[in-house]
Amino acid sequence: GAGVSQTPSNKVTEKGKYVELRCDPISGHTALYWYRQSLGQGPEFLIYFQGTGAADDSGLPNDRFFAVRPEGSVSTLKIQRTERGDSAVYLCASRIGGSGDNEQFFGPGTRLTVL
Amino acid sequence: AQKITQTQPGMFVQEKEAVTLDCTYDTSDPSYGLFWYKQPSSGEMIFLIYQGSYDQQNATEGRYSLNFQKARKSANLVISASQLGDSAMYFCAMSRGDSSYKLIFGSGTRLLVRP
């Protein structure tokens, strides 16, 4: 079956612009995560959705970052007034949900470059 | 706060030999999970192996095994019979025993398998 997909694969934008990054999780997966991976580092947690609601957004760095999942499937990460420091690979992962099933399946990521 | 430490930025191993990648963790949670992910140069995160904090036996998945030493708070990955395709970044990660299962990652170890 299809894995987690993310679009676009690459996004180049200018400082101050608005960007949207999309994640399509595995069908039936109720849990969805966004992570950010800067060059040479491990991924850092941003936000977690269970269904439509953001159950944990403690990793969002500031109020320029926002994410939605209106129908409990596709999620969009939105970044306002982008800064050069936002340049990174944004990874999305999904998990089937519920207790006892731990594996998160990752998408290929979106590489964001802010000029 | 939870923390994952990977002290080996880079490792070399000869093809067909075994290699151990180190991971130590810090948490005050009684329940947690430990993961290893592989990230090839293509960028996707590939799940390798999982160990629960209450699991009595070390996890194994094919050529991968996790050497779990709870008292020492270590969760080293052992790869047996290394193959050229094992060359990649390897990340150790931890999840809390709550409902979020969000992952905290280490900084990674780059493994290079020599022919």
XYZ file of C-alpha atoms in Angstrom:
230
model
C 0.000 0.000 0.000
C 0.947 3.647 -0.261
C 3.216 5.127 2.348
C 3.281 8.634 3.764
C 3.610 11.227 1.033
C 4.696 14.834 1.304
C 4.443 17.672 -1.157
C 6.320 19.520 -2.411
C 9.582 17.607 -2.151
C 11.480 20.877 -2.388
C 10.382 24.432 -1.697
C 12.488 27.529 -2.196
C 11.066 30.794 -0.927
C 12.157 34.253 -0.007
C 12.438 35.619 3.485
C 9.119 36.960 4.675
C 6.948 34.796 2.444
C 4.238 32.345 3.500
C 4.569 28.606 2.771
C 2.390 25.542 3.127
C 3.710 22.008 3.367
C 1.374 19.078 2.851
C 1.361 15.589 4.342
C -0.759 12.623 3.252
C -0.570 9.933 5.935
C -1.099 6.230 5.477
C -4.796 5.536 5.052
C -6.425 4.700 8.362
C -3.659 6.155 10.508
C -5.206 8.431 13.099
C -1.969 9.788 14.582
C 0.113 12.272 12.599
C 3.365 13.996 13.525
C 5.452 16.805 12.114
C 9.187 16.973 12.763
C 11.880 19.361 11.587
C 15.408 18.182 10.741
C 18.139 20.770 10.429
C 21.358 19.917 8.637
C 23.498 17.451 10.573
C 20.970 16.955 13.356
C 18.276 14.524 14.339
C 14.613 15.344 13.747
C 12.906 17.579 16.308
C 9.254 17.181 17.216
C 6.917 19.980 16.202
C 3.301 18.874 16.598
C 1.143 15.778 17.012
C -2.415 15.241 15.827
C -4.777 12.577 17.035
C -7.623 12.684 14.560
C -8.476 16.268 13.728
C -7.146 17.851 16.888
C -3.649 18.975 17.741
C -3.019 16.940 20.876
C 0.473 18.310 21.459
C 1.917 21.408 19.774
C 4.684 21.975 22.298
C 7.405 21.704 19.661
C 6.239 24.573 17.458
C 9.025 27.162 17.761
C 6.820 30.266 17.681
C 3.471 31.587 16.497
C 4.632 31.813 12.884
C 4.153 28.057 12.706
C 0.706 26.532 12.516
C -0.663 23.167 11.405
C -4.112 21.844 10.621
C -5.736 18.507 9.920
C -9.358 19.413 9.281
C -10.684 16.016 8.233
C -8.366 13.809 10.228
C -6.337 12.725 7.231
C -4.236 15.212 5.246
C -2.317 17.762 7.280
C -0.847 21.099 6.278
C 2.019 22.812 8.075
C 1.874 26.556 7.567
C 4.774 28.938 8.123
C 4.206 32.683 8.045
C 6.850 35.373 7.481
C 9.538 32.772 6.802
C 13.042 33.364 8.119
C 16.353 31.936 6.923
C 16.527 29.890 10.119
C 13.397 28.020 9.047
C 15.429 26.281 6.328
C 15.336 22.552 7.090
C 13.755 19.282 6.041
C 10.214 18.983 7.374
C 9.258 15.386 8.020
C 5.777 14.008 8.489
C 5.051 10.670 10.123
C 1.902 8.716 10.803
C 1.007 5.978 13.236
C -2.002 3.726 13.274
C -3.055 5.188 16.615
C -4.225 3.750 19.868
C -2.055 2.209 22.507
C 0.436 -0.537 21.991
C 1.342 0.262 18.400
C 4.471 2.364 18.440
C 5.907 2.448 14.947
C 5.839 5.755 13.142
C 6.083 5.671 9.363
C 7.895 8.640 7.893
C 7.402 10.433 4.627
C 10.279 11.503 2.369
C 10.224 15.046 3.733
C 9.974 18.523 2.256
C 13.230 20.419 1.965
C 12.501 24.080 2.662
C 15.057 26.702 1.688
C 14.484 30.299 2.713
C 16.671 32.736 0.799
C 13.465 16.223 30.535
C 14.133 13.399 28.153
C 17.386 13.233 26.264
C 19.075 10.880 23.810
C 22.853 10.901 23.435
C 24.761 9.369 20.548
C 28.467 9.944 21.109
C 29.787 8.501 17.842
C 29.441 11.034 15.004
C 30.959 8.541 12.565
C 31.830 4.863 12.458
C 33.585 2.581 9.985
C 33.060 -1.158 9.677
C 34.389 -3.756 7.300
C 31.834 -5.526 5.159
C 30.543 -8.758 6.766
C 31.677 -7.721 10.242
C 29.450 -6.697 13.160
C 29.219 -3.145 14.462
C 27.718 -1.569 17.580
C 26.236 1.916 17.550
C 25.970 3.500 20.979
C 22.925 5.198 22.473
C 22.300 6.385 26.002
C 19.143 8.000 27.241
C 17.873 9.988 30.161
C 14.311 9.951 31.409
C 12.403 9.909 34.656
C 9.415 8.180 33.083
C 8.877 4.601 34.248
C 7.443 3.668 30.859
C 9.109 4.544 27.578
C 10.072 3.106 24.222
C 13.383 3.058 22.414
C 13.730 3.063 18.634
C 16.394 2.949 15.985
C 15.891 4.500 12.565
C 18.102 4.394 9.477
C 18.338 7.407 7.186
C 20.085 6.750 3.850
C 21.346 9.594 1.713
C 17.948 9.689 0.013
C 16.546 11.108 3.234
C 13.718 8.803 4.251
C 13.593 7.540 7.828
C 13.396 3.750 7.947
C 12.258 2.047 11.148
C 14.645 -0.714 12.238
C 13.823 -1.924 15.725
C 11.855 -1.138 18.895
C 12.389 -1.946 22.587
C 9.852 -1.256 25.306
C 11.094 -0.325 28.756
C 9.287 -3.282 30.312
C 10.427 -5.824 27.743
C 12.460 -8.526 29.418
C 14.298 -9.678 26.336
C 16.417 -7.685 23.918
C 14.658 -6.944 20.651
C 15.895 -8.537 17.441
C 14.905 -7.941 13.829
C 16.908 -9.925 11.317
C 20.489 -8.616 11.371
C 19.564 -5.909 13.890
C 19.521 -6.402 17.628
C 19.124 -3.912 20.433
C 21.377 -4.349 23.458
C 19.126 -2.921 26.168
C 20.770 -2.272 29.536
C 18.134 -0.532 31.612
C 20.252 0.144 34.687
C 22.879 1.839 32.538
C 20.210 3.582 30.427
C 21.748 2.362 27.221
C 20.145 0.989 24.060
C 22.922 0.126 21.658
C 22.175 -1.111 18.143
C 24.128 -4.121 16.914
C 24.257 -4.779 13.187
C 25.610 -8.196 12.293
C 27.205 -9.151 8.975
C 27.387 -5.578 7.697
C 26.495 -4.930 4.089
C 27.447 -2.047 1.809
C 23.800 -0.963 1.834
C 24.013 -0.402 5.585
C 26.002 2.786 4.980
C 23.695 5.541 6.266
C 22.881 7.768 9.224
C 21.446 5.950 12.216
C 19.257 7.658 14.791
C 18.327 6.473 18.237
C 15.012 7.808 19.529
C 12.816 7.591 22.595
C 9.112 7.962 23.178
C 7.353 8.619 26.432
C 4.914 6.113 27.779
C 2.022 8.508 27.302
C -0.540 8.544 24.534
C 1.407 10.817 22.218
C 4.322 8.512 21.358
C 6.179 11.556 20.057
C 9.846 10.822 19.442
C 12.938 12.488 20.849
C 15.921 11.831 18.588
C 19.651 11.770 19.141
C 22.097 13.530 16.854
C 22.841 10.405 14.868
C 25.819 8.266 13.873
C 27.043 8.065 10.305
C 28.047 4.494 9.464
C 30.281 3.715 6.513
C 30.707 0.103 5.463
C 33.995 -0.575 3.699
C 34.202 -3.284 1.000
